[in-house]
PDB file of C-alpha atoms in Angstrom:
ATOM      1  CA  MET G 240      -0.243   0.296   0.098  1.00  0.00           C
ATOM      2  CA  ARG G 241       1.439   3.242  -0.889  1.00  0.00           C
ATOM      3  CA  THR G 242       1.906   6.241   1.442  1.00  0.00           C
ATOM      4  CA  LEU G 243       0.586   9.335   1.052  1.00  0.00           C
ATOM      5  CA  HIS G 244       4.099  10.702   0.552  1.00  0.00           C
ATOM      6  CA  GLN G 245       4.049   8.593  -1.604  1.00  0.00           C
ATOM      7  CA  VAL G 246       0.394   8.974  -3.509  1.00  0.00           C
ATOM      8  CA  LEU G 247       0.754  12.983  -3.505  1.00  0.00           C
ATOM      9  CA  LEU G 248       4.179  12.409  -5.055  1.00  0.00           C
ATOM     10  CA  LEU G 249       1.907  10.916  -8.128  1.00  0.00           C
ATOM     11  CA  ALA G 250      -0.846  13.231  -7.833  1.00  0.00           C
ATOM     12  CA  LEU G 251       1.414  15.996  -8.578  1.00  0.00           C
ATOM     13  CA  GLY G 252       3.232  14.004 -11.299  1.00  0.00           C
ATOM     14  CA  PHE G 253      -0.179  12.992 -12.757  1.00  0.00           C
ATOM     15  CA  LEU G 254      -1.243  17.144 -12.304  1.00  0.00           C
ATOM     16  CA  SER G 255       2.224  18.140 -13.718  1.00  0.00           C
ATOM     17  CA  CYS G 256       1.700  16.566 -16.498  1.00  0.00           C
ATOM     18  CA  SER G 257      -1.202  17.453 -18.192  1.00  0.00           C
ATOM     19  CA  TRP G 258      -0.859  21.348 -17.921  1.00  0.00           C
ATOM     20  CA  ALA G 259      -0.784  21.823 -21.908  1.00  0.00           C
ATOM     21  CA  ALA G 260       2.662  23.784 -23.308  1.00  0.00           C
ATOM     22  CA  LYS G 261       2.439  26.315 -25.631  1.00  0.00           C
ATOM     23  CA  SER G 262       4.655  27.869 -27.637  1.00  0.00           C
ATOM     24  CA  ASP G 263       5.842  32.078 -26.245  1.00  0.00           C
ATOM     25  CA  SER G 264       5.393  29.893 -22.289  1.00  0.00           C
ATOM     26  CA  CYS G 265       7.279  29.310 -19.535  1.00  0.00           C
ATOM     27  CA  GLU G 266       5.136  26.312 -19.522  1.00  0.00           C
ATOM     28  CA  PRO G 267       8.061  23.513 -20.713  1.00  0.00           C
ATOM     29  CA  TYR G 268      10.144  25.219 -17.798  1.00  0.00           C
ATOM     30  CA  ARG G 269       7.878  24.700 -15.056  1.00  0.00           C
ATOM     31  CA  ALA G 270       9.073  21.600 -13.792  1.00  0.00           C
ATOM     32  CA  LYS G 271      12.730  23.227 -13.753  1.00  0.00           C
ATOM     33  CA  TYR G 272      11.690  26.846 -12.068  1.00  0.00           C
ATOM     34  CA  GLU G 273       9.079  24.667  -8.651  1.00  0.00           C
ATOM     35  CA  GLN G 274      12.852  22.912  -8.097  1.00  0.00           C
ATOM     36  CA  LEU G 275      13.637  25.771  -6.870  1.00  0.00           C
ATOM     37  CA  SER G 276      13.196  28.152  -3.597  1.00  0.00           C
ATOM     38  CA  VAL G 277      13.194  30.473  -1.248  1.00  0.00           C
ATOM     39  CA  GLY G 278      16.663  30.306  -0.028  1.00  0.00           C
ATOM     40  CA  ASP G 279      18.118  27.775  -2.529  1.00  0.00           C
ATOM     41  CA  ASP G 280      22.092  28.314  -2.896  1.00  0.00           C
ATOM     42  CA  TRP G 281      23.083  30.023  -6.361  1.00  0.00           C
ATOM     43  CA  SER G 282      24.673  25.779  -6.920  1.00  0.00           C
ATOM     44  CA  MET G 283      21.498  25.277  -6.781  1.00  0.00           C
ATOM     45  CA  ILE G 284      20.820  27.371  -8.995  1.00  0.00           C
ATOM     46  CA  SER G 285      22.889  26.741 -11.763  1.00  0.00           C
ATOM     47  CA  LYS G 286      22.320  23.425 -11.093  1.00  0.00           C
ATOM     48  CA  VAL G 287      18.880  23.244 -12.586  1.00  0.00           C
ATOM     49  CA  LEU G 288      18.879  25.664 -14.845  1.00  0.00           C
ATOM     50  CA  GLY G 289      22.826  25.365 -15.872  1.00  0.00           C
ATOM     51  CA  ALA G 290      24.873  29.208 -16.315  1.00  0.00           C
ATOM     52  CA  SER G 291      22.771  32.266 -16.980  1.00  0.00           C
ATOM     53  CA  THR G 292      22.181  34.321 -19.942  1.00  0.00           C
ATOM     54  CA  THR G 293      22.651  37.771 -18.783  1.00  0.00           C
ATOM     55  CA  PRO G 294      23.878  37.744 -14.708  1.00  0.00           C
ATOM     56  CA  HIS G 295      23.495  41.710 -13.695  1.00  0.00           C
ATOM     57  CA  ASP G 296      24.733  43.175 -10.327  1.00  0.00           C
ATOM     58  CA  THR G 297      21.986  45.442  -8.745  1.00  0.00           C
ATOM     59  CA  VAL G 298      22.737  48.708  -5.969  1.00  0.00           C
ATOM     60  CA  ASN G 299      22.210  47.769  -3.501  1.00  0.00           C
ATOM     61  CA  GLY G 300      24.171  44.055  -3.706  1.00  0.00           C
ATOM     62  CA  ASP G 301      21.849  41.551  -5.665  1.00  0.00           C
ATOM     63  CA  THR G 302      22.580  39.573  -8.494  1.00  0.00           C
ATOM     64  CA  VAL G 303      20.444  39.321 -10.806  1.00  0.00           C
ATOM     65  CA  TYR G 304      20.675  36.721 -12.874  1.00  0.00           C
ATOM     66  CA  THR G 305      18.000  36.284 -16.276  1.00  0.00           C
ATOM     67  CA  TYR G 306      17.318  32.971 -18.407  1.00  0.00           C
ATOM     68  CA  GLU G 307      16.331  33.072 -21.815  1.00  0.00           C
ATOM     69  CA  PHE G 308      14.457  29.631 -23.189  1.00  0.00           C
ATOM     70  CA  GLY G 309      12.857  30.820 -26.703  1.00  0.00           C
ATOM     71  CA  GLY G 310       9.590  33.289 -25.595  1.00  0.00           C
ATOM     72  CA  CYS G 311      10.242  32.296 -21.490  1.00  0.00           C
ATOM     73  CA  ARG G 312      12.344  34.571 -19.348  1.00  0.00           C
ATOM     74  CA  LEU G 313      13.363  32.904 -16.160  1.00  0.00           C
ATOM     75  CA  THR G 314      14.545  35.872 -13.422  1.00  0.00           C
ATOM     76  CA  PHE G 315      16.332  35.234 -10.357  1.00  0.00           C
ATOM     77  CA  VAL G 316      16.949  37.701  -7.994  1.00  0.00           C
ATOM     78  CA  SER G 317      20.267  36.148  -5.136  1.00  0.00           C
ATOM     79  CA  ASP G 318      21.745  38.315  -1.840  1.00  0.00           C
ATOM     80  CA  PHE G 319      24.745  38.994  -1.250  1.00  0.00           C
ATOM     81  CA  GLY G 320      25.558  35.898  -0.431  1.00  0.00           C
ATOM     82  CA  GLY G 321      23.948  33.823  -2.723  1.00  0.00           C
ATOM     83  CA  ARG G 322      20.802  33.484  -1.147  1.00  0.00           C
ATOM     84  CA  LEU G 323      17.049  32.826  -3.922  1.00  0.00           C
ATOM     85  CA  LYS G 324      14.800  35.721  -2.786  1.00  0.00           C
ATOM     86  CA  THR G 325      12.283  36.084  -5.363  1.00  0.00           C
ATOM     87  CA  LYS G 326      11.684  34.315  -8.681  1.00  0.00           C
ATOM     88  CA  LYS G 327       9.614  35.793 -11.856  1.00  0.00           C
ATOM     89  CA  ALA G 328       8.964  33.658 -14.532  1.00  0.00           C
ATOM     90  CA  ASN G 329       7.157  36.057 -17.962  1.00  0.00           C
ATOM     91  CA  PRO G 330       4.713  34.700 -19.037  1.00  0.00           C
ATOM     92  CA  SER G 331       3.061  33.940 -15.804  1.00  0.00           C
ATOM     93  CA  LEU G 332       2.876  30.581 -15.234  1.00  0.00           C
ATOM     94  CA  ALA G 333      -0.706  28.977 -15.228  1.00  0.00           C
ATOM     95  CA  THR G 334      -2.485  28.285 -12.496  1.00  0.00           C
ATOM     96  CA  LEU G 335      -3.861  24.602 -11.839  1.00  0.00           C
ATOM     97  CA  SER G 336      -7.023  23.359 -12.749  1.00  0.00           C
ATOM     98  CA  LYS G 337      -8.855  21.161 -11.133  1.00  0.00           C
ATOM     99  CA  PRO G 338      -9.740  18.180 -12.352  1.00  0.00           C
ATOM    100  CA  THR G 339     -14.140  17.448 -12.929  1.00  0.00           C
ATOM    101  CA  SER G 340     -14.908  14.593 -10.518  1.00  0.00           C
ATOM    102  CA  ASN G 341     -17.251  12.886 -13.121  1.00  0.00           C
ATOM    103  CA  SER G 342     -13.719  12.426 -15.813  1.00  0.00           C
ATOM    104  CA  ALA G 343     -13.914   8.875 -17.357  1.00  0.00           C
ATOM    105  CA  THR G 344     -10.031   9.458 -18.188  1.00  0.00           C
ATOM    106  CA  ALA G 345      -9.173  10.186 -14.252  1.00  0.00           C
ATOM    107  CA  ASP G 346      -6.189   8.511 -14.077  1.00  0.00           C
ATOM    108  CA  SER G 347      -5.714   5.612 -11.891  1.00  0.00           C
ATOM    109  CA  ARG G 348      -2.849   7.873  -9.338  1.00  0.00           C
ATOM    110  CA  GLU G 349      -5.598  10.224  -8.411  1.00  0.00           C
ATOM    111  CA  PRO G 350      -6.390   9.592  -5.324  1.00  0.00           C
ATOM    112  CA  GLN G 351     -10.037   9.686  -4.130  1.00  0.00           C
ATOM    113  CA  GLY G 352     -12.132   9.938  -1.150  1.00  0.00           C
ATOM    114  CA  PRO G 353     -11.358  10.964   1.849  1.00  0.00           C
ATOM    115  CA  LEU G 354      -7.070  10.816   0.944  1.00  0.00           C
ATOM    116  CA  LYS G 355      -8.364  12.840  -1.803  1.00  0.00           C
ATOM    117  CA  GLU G 356      -9.551  15.395   0.175  1.00  0.00           C
ATOM    118  CA  GLN G 357      -6.608  15.045   2.674  1.00  0.00           C
ATOM    119  CA  VAL G 358      -4.135  15.955  -0.277  1.00  0.00           C
ATOM    120  CA  ALA G 359      -5.970  18.282  -1.408  1.00  0.00           C
ATOM    121  CA  GLU G 360      -5.785  19.932   1.805  1.00  0.00           C
ATOM    122  CA  LEU G 361      -2.013  20.242   2.216  1.00  0.00           C
ATOM    123  CA  ARG G 362      -1.287  20.477  -1.027  1.00  0.00           C
ATOM    124  CA  ALA G 363      -3.725  24.255  -0.032  1.00  0.00           C
ATOM    125  CA  GLN G 364      -1.159  24.673   3.107  1.00  0.00           C
ATOM    126  CA  VAL G 365       2.054  24.179   1.390  1.00  0.00           C
ATOM    127  CA  ASP G 366       0.735  26.594  -1.026  1.00  0.00           C
ATOM    128  CA  GLY G 367      -0.238  29.055   1.528  1.00  0.00           C
ATOM    129  CA  LEU G 368       3.083  28.546   3.793  1.00  0.00           C
ATOM    130  CA  SER G 369       4.626  29.093   0.048  1.00  0.00           C
ATOM    131  CA  LYS G 370       3.251  31.874  -0.421  1.00  0.00           C
ATOM    132  CA  MET G 371       3.978  33.128   3.667  1.00  0.00           C
ATOM    133  CA  LEU G 372       7.740  32.522   3.283  1.00  0.00           C
ATOM    134  CA  GLY G 373       8.145  34.190  -0.215  1.00  0.00           C
ATOM    135  CA  TYR G 374       6.599  37.694   1.305  1.00  0.00           C
ATOM    136  CA  ILE G 375       8.353  37.260   4.080  1.00  0.00           C
ATOM    137  CA  SER G 376      11.733  36.882   2.672  1.00  0.00           C
ATOM    138  CA  SER G 377      11.178  40.053   0.552  1.00  0.00           C
ATOM    139  CA  GLN G 378       9.525  42.001   3.275  1.00  0.00           C
ATOM    140  CA  VAL G 379      13.145  41.514   5.817  1.00  0.00           C
ATOM    141  CA  SER G 380      15.591  41.732   2.687  1.00  0.00           C
ATOM    142  CA  GLU G 381      14.121  45.279   2.139  1.00  0.00           C
ATOM    143  CA  ASN G 382      13.936  46.476   5.130  1.00  0.00           C
ATOM    144  CA  MET G 383      17.630  45.492   5.882  1.00  0.00           C
ATOM    145  CA  PRO G 384      19.542  48.029   7.089  1.00  0.00           C
ATOM    146  CA  ASN G 385      23.077  47.571   4.238  1.00  0.00           C
ATOM    147  CA  LYS G 386      25.421  47.899   7.204  1.00  0.00           C
ATOM    148  CA  ARG G 387      28.353  47.328   4.212  1.00  0.00           C
ATOM    149  CA  VAL G 388      28.397  48.452   0.236  1.00  0.00           C
ATOM    150  CA  SER G 389      30.485  47.012  -2.098  1.00  0.00           C
ATOM    151  CA  LEU G 390      32.543  49.327  -4.669  1.00  0.00           C
ATOM    152  CA  ASP G 391      33.487  48.395  -7.995  1.00  0.00           C
ATOM    153  CA  PRO G 392      37.148  49.062  -8.873  1.00  0.00           C
ATOM    154  CA  THR G 393      35.170  49.533 -12.367  1.00  0.00           C
ATOM    155  CA  SER G 394      32.018  51.646 -11.857  1.00  0.00           C
ATOM    156  CA  LEU G 395      33.344  54.509 -10.477  1.00  0.00           C
ATOM    157  CA  ASP G 396      31.092  57.590  -8.813  1.00  0.00           C
ATOM    158  CA  LYS G 397      28.512  55.067  -8.865  1.00  0.00           C
ATOM    159  CA  TYR G 398      26.608  56.057  -4.960  1.00  0.00           C
ATOM    160  CA  MET G 399      25.008  53.832  -2.323  1.00  0.00           C
ATOM    161  CA  ARG G 400      23.526  53.867   0.602  1.00  0.00           C
ATOM    162  CA  LEU G 401      25.449  53.278   3.839  1.00  0.00           C
ATOM    163  CA  ASP G 402      23.453  52.954   6.989  1.00  0.00           C
ATOM    164  CA  VAL G 403      25.176  53.867   9.999  1.00  0.00           C
ATOM    165  CA  LYS G 404      23.580  53.447  14.386  1.00  0.00           C
ATOM    166  CA  ASN G 405      22.627  57.568  13.431  1.00  0.00           C
ATOM    167  CA  GLY G 406      21.504  57.305  10.083  1.00  0.00           C
ATOM    168  CA  PHE G 407      23.051  56.753   6.790  1.00  0.00           C
ATOM    169  CA  LEU G 408      25.378  57.879   3.805  1.00  0.00           C
ATOM    170  CA  LEU G 409      26.500  57.383   0.619  1.00  0.00           C
ATOM    171  CA  VAL G 410      29.673  56.986  -1.311  1.00  0.00           C
ATOM    172  CA  SER G 411      30.508  55.780  -3.839  1.00  0.00           C
ATOM    173  CA  LEU G 412      34.716  54.920  -5.412  1.00  0.00           C
ATOM    174  CA  ARG G 413      36.208  58.412  -6.710  1.00  0.00           C
ATOM    175  CA  SER G 414      39.037  57.038  -7.491  1.00  0.00           C
ATOM    176  CA  VAL G 415      41.740  54.317  -7.676  1.00  0.00           C
ATOM    177  CA  GLU G 416      45.309  53.659  -8.334  1.00  0.00           C
ATOM    178  CA  PRO G 417      49.048  51.511  -7.227  1.00  0.00           C
ATOM    179  CA  TYR G 418      50.588  53.081  -4.357  1.00  0.00           C
ATOM    180  CA  LEU G 419      53.920  51.566  -2.727  1.00  0.00           C
ATOM    181  CA  GLY G 420      52.804  47.938  -4.312  1.00  0.00           C
ATOM    182  CA  GLY G 421      49.269  48.494  -3.405  1.00  0.00           C
ATOM    183  CA  ILE G 422      46.045  50.204  -4.604  1.00  0.00           C
ATOM    184  CA  LYS G 423      45.403  54.041  -2.436  1.00  0.00           C
ATOM    185  CA  ALA G 424      41.483  54.414  -2.829  1.00  0.00           C
ATOM    186  CA  VAL G 425      39.214  57.185  -2.693  1.00  0.00           C
ATOM    187  CA  ILE G 426      35.838  57.248  -1.419  1.00  0.00           C
ATOM    188  CA  ASP G 427      33.919  59.768  -0.949  1.00  0.00           C
ATOM    189  CA  VAL G 428      31.598  59.872   1.576  1.00  0.00           C
ATOM    190  CA  GLY G 429      27.860  62.870   1.397  1.00  0.00           C
ATOM    191  CA  ASN G 430      26.156  63.108   4.358  1.00  0.00           C
ATOM    192  CA  PRO G 431      22.922  64.445   3.397  1.00  0.00           C
ATOM    193  CA  LEU G 432      21.165  64.522   6.618  1.00  0.00           C
ATOM    194  CA  THR G 433      21.611  67.760   9.124  1.00  0.00           C
ATOM    195  CA  ALA G 434      23.703  66.268  11.200  1.00  0.00           C
ATOM    196  CA  SER G 435      26.565  66.296  11.316  1.00  0.00           C
ATOM    197  CA  PHE G 436      29.483  63.170  12.856  1.00  0.00           C
ATOM    198  CA  ASN G 437      31.960  64.443  14.687  1.00  0.00           C
ATOM    199  CA  GLY G 438      34.750  61.747  14.203  1.00  0.00           C
ATOM    200  CA  PHE G 439      34.512  58.425  11.899  1.00  0.00           C
ATOM    201  CA  LYS G 440      36.569  54.766  11.429  1.00  0.00           C
ATOM    202  CA  VAL G 441      36.299  52.540   8.120  1.00  0.00           C
ATOM    203  CA  SER G 442      36.079  49.127   8.283  1.00  0.00           C
ATOM    204  CA  ALA G 443      38.102  47.840   4.734  1.00  0.00           C
ATOM    205  CA  LYS G 444      38.086  45.106   2.714  1.00  0.00           C
ATOM    206  CA  TRP G 445      39.144  43.925   0.115  1.00  0.00           C
ATOM    207  CA  GLY G 446      41.171  42.049  -2.604  1.00  0.00           C
ATOM    208  CA  ARG G 447      40.460  39.861  -6.407  1.00  0.00           C
ATOM    209  CA  PRO G 448      36.887  39.820  -7.425  1.00  0.00           C
ATOM    210  CA  PHE G 449      34.415  36.880  -7.508  1.00  0.00           C
ATOM    211  CA  ASP G 450      33.138  35.116 -10.266  1.00  0.00           C
ATOM    212  CA  ASN G 451      29.596  35.326  -9.369  1.00  0.00           C
ATOM    213  CA  LYS G 452      28.994  32.823 -13.069  1.00  0.00           C
ATOM    214  CA  ASN G 453      30.956  29.147 -11.013  1.00  0.00           C
ATOM    215  CA  TRP G 454      29.436  30.864  -7.601  1.00  0.00           C
ATOM    216  CA  THR G 455      29.276  27.875  -5.210  1.00  0.00           C
ATOM    217  CA  ALA G 456      29.365  28.131  -2.163  1.00  0.00           C
ATOM    218  CA  GLU G 457      33.021  26.291  -1.324  1.00  0.00           C
ATOM    219  CA  ARG G 458      34.764  28.813  -3.431  1.00  0.00           C
ATOM    220  CA  TYR G 459      32.498  31.856  -2.614  1.00  0.00           C
ATOM    221  CA  LYS G 460      34.130  30.978   1.466  1.00  0.00           C
ATOM    222  CA  GLU G 461      37.738  30.483   0.117  1.00  0.00           C
ATOM    223  CA  TRP G 462      37.368  33.495  -1.704  1.00  0.00           C
ATOM    224  CA  GLN G 463      35.742  35.842   1.600  1.00  0.00           C
ATOM    225  CA  ALA G 464      39.160  33.927   3.422  1.00  0.00           C
ATOM    226  CA  SER G 465      41.414  35.411   0.765  1.00  0.00           C
ATOM    227  CA  LEU G 466      39.740  38.797   1.106  1.00  0.00           C
ATOM    228  CA  GLN G 467      42.120  41.435   3.662  1.00  0.00           C
ATOM    229  CA  THR G 468      41.179  43.760   6.199  1.00  0.00           C
ATOM    230  CA  ARG G 469      41.801  46.870   8.168  1.00  0.00           C
ATOM    231  CA  ASP G 470      40.764  49.616   9.715  1.00  0.00           C
ATOM    232  CA  GLU G 471      41.267  52.980  10.180  1.00  0.00           C
ATOM    233  CA  SER G 472      39.712  56.153  12.271  1.00  0.00           C
ATOM    234  CA  PHE G 473      39.725  59.452  10.683  1.00  0.00           C
ATOM    235  CA  THR G 474      38.934  62.733  12.794  1.00  0.00           C
ATOM    236  CA  GLU G 475      37.635  64.949  10.194  1.00  0.00           C
ATOM    237  CA  THR G 476      33.534  65.738  10.423  1.00  0.00           C
ATOM    238  CA  LEU G 477      31.656  64.309   7.738  1.00  0.00           C
ATOM    239  CA  ASN G 478      29.528  68.107   7.712  1.00  0.00           C
ATOM    240  CA  ALA G 479      25.725  68.068   7.110  1.00  0.00           C
ATOM    241  CA  GLY G 480      25.286  68.570   3.716  1.00  0.00           C
ATOM    242  CA  SER G 481      27.944  67.709   2.486  1.00  0.00           C
ATOM    243  CA  LEU G 482      30.745  65.833   0.384  1.00  0.00           C
ATOM    244  CA  THR G 483      33.933  64.105   2.291  1.00  0.00           C
ATOM    245  CA  PRO G 484      36.672  63.156   0.227  1.00  0.00           C
ATOM    246  CA  VAL G 485      38.322  60.078   2.205  1.00  0.00           C
ATOM    247  CA  GLN G 486      41.375  58.287   1.574  1.00  0.00           C
ATOM    248  CA  LEU G 487      42.438  54.252   2.090  1.00  0.00           C
ATOM    249  CA  VAL G 488      45.943  53.075   2.070  1.00  0.00           C
ATOM    250  CA  LEU G 489      44.357  49.234   1.123  1.00  0.00           C
ATOM    251  CA  PRO G 490      48.246  47.228   1.084  1.00  0.00           C
ATOM    252  CA  ASN G 491      50.423  44.751   0.030  1.00  0.00           C
ATOM    253  CA  THR G 492      47.952  44.352  -3.595  1.00  0.00           C
ATOM    254  CA  PRO G 493      48.280  44.110  -6.905  1.00  0.00           C
ATOM    255  CA  PRO G 494      47.187  46.138  -9.093  1.00  0.00           C
ATOM    256  CA  ALA G 495      45.977  43.236 -11.439  1.00  0.00           C
ATOM    257  CA  GLN G 496      44.519  41.132  -7.923  1.00  0.00           C
ATOM    258  CA  PHE G 497      42.460  44.573  -6.902  1.00  0.00           C
ATOM    259  CA  GLY G 498      38.232  43.911  -7.857  1.00  0.00           C
ATOM    260  CA  TYR G 499      36.369  44.467  -5.312  1.00  0.00           C
ATOM    261  CA  LEU G 500      35.924  46.669  -2.464  1.00  0.00           C
ATOM    262  CA  GLU G 501      33.902  46.976   0.629  1.00  0.00           C
ATOM    263  CA  VAL G 502      33.490  49.487   3.235  1.00  0.00           C
ATOM    264  CA  SER G 503      31.216  50.099   6.537  1.00  0.00           C
ATOM    265  CA  ILE G 504      31.899  52.864   8.418  1.00  0.00           C
ATOM    266  CA  GLU G 505      31.345  53.544  12.379  1.00  0.00           C
ATOM    267  CA  THR G 506      29.909  56.966  13.454  1.00  0.00           C
ATOM    268  CA  ASN G 507      31.281  58.426  17.451  1.00  0.00           C
ATOM    269  CA  ASN G 508      29.544  61.648  18.426  1.00  0.00           C
ATOM    270  CA  ILE G 509      26.641  63.525  16.351  1.00  0.00           C
ATOM    271  CA  SER G 510      26.208  67.081  16.422  1.00  0.00           C
ATOM    272  CA  LEU G 511      23.564  69.233  15.617  1.00  0.00           C
ATOM    273  CA  LYS G 512      22.642  72.987  15.812  1.00  0.00           C
ATOM    274  CA  ARG G 513      21.259  74.695  18.667  1.00  0.00           C
ATOM    275  CA  PRO G 514      18.105  77.264  17.852  1.00  0.00           C
ATOM    276  CA  PHE G 515      19.316  80.537  18.139  1.00  0.00           C
TER     277      PHE G 515
END
């Protein structure tokens, strides 16, 4: 006698086979698309679908991977750590059609009676939990503070939001040049607030760029271990509504091995103007 789990798998297999594939449709790729869930490592996504067509990074550190299959486009967004945040199929996948109860050609594998009702209830619960998890994950990701920003040496003057404990700053990479066997990088720190910050500390992490196209958990761990780190304190004031250049010296880094710079900032004291 089959277990409930086996019956559920058979029932889902029967129902998935009943979906008709159309031109300019993502239906032929439904099975692979539905193997991937929010929270999966990118290695799982690349294992199922292979190399993406057009990967690109976003301003908040996410990476968007797009797969083009004729008239079907599958889009996956992973976070800084390579975890799947959201996925989307365009055109959208059709909803599951319910088989008629009086069908004379119903497959013998389709559960009947009380067991059929249990399977339907379990399927509804799983679907509801999956949607809830996706919503919660997207809300958490959108509302998490950006405590660090990744700056691309090949894309200068690109401002990114950096959250600090008393507000937020805007940071961009102004220039990069070789310096005494290492790198001298100048970042612009913009303070869009009406408050000033007196003194601050910059924590930098840098090294070679990571190959997102061949992401695996092991490769990402090895890359993280290869990065150099340095903390440096500054006495300058990040004046309200002003832009402050900050020079960072990154030692022991040949230019050919420099392609990634991560920055976080800790502010010391806040200053506000008193009314007359």
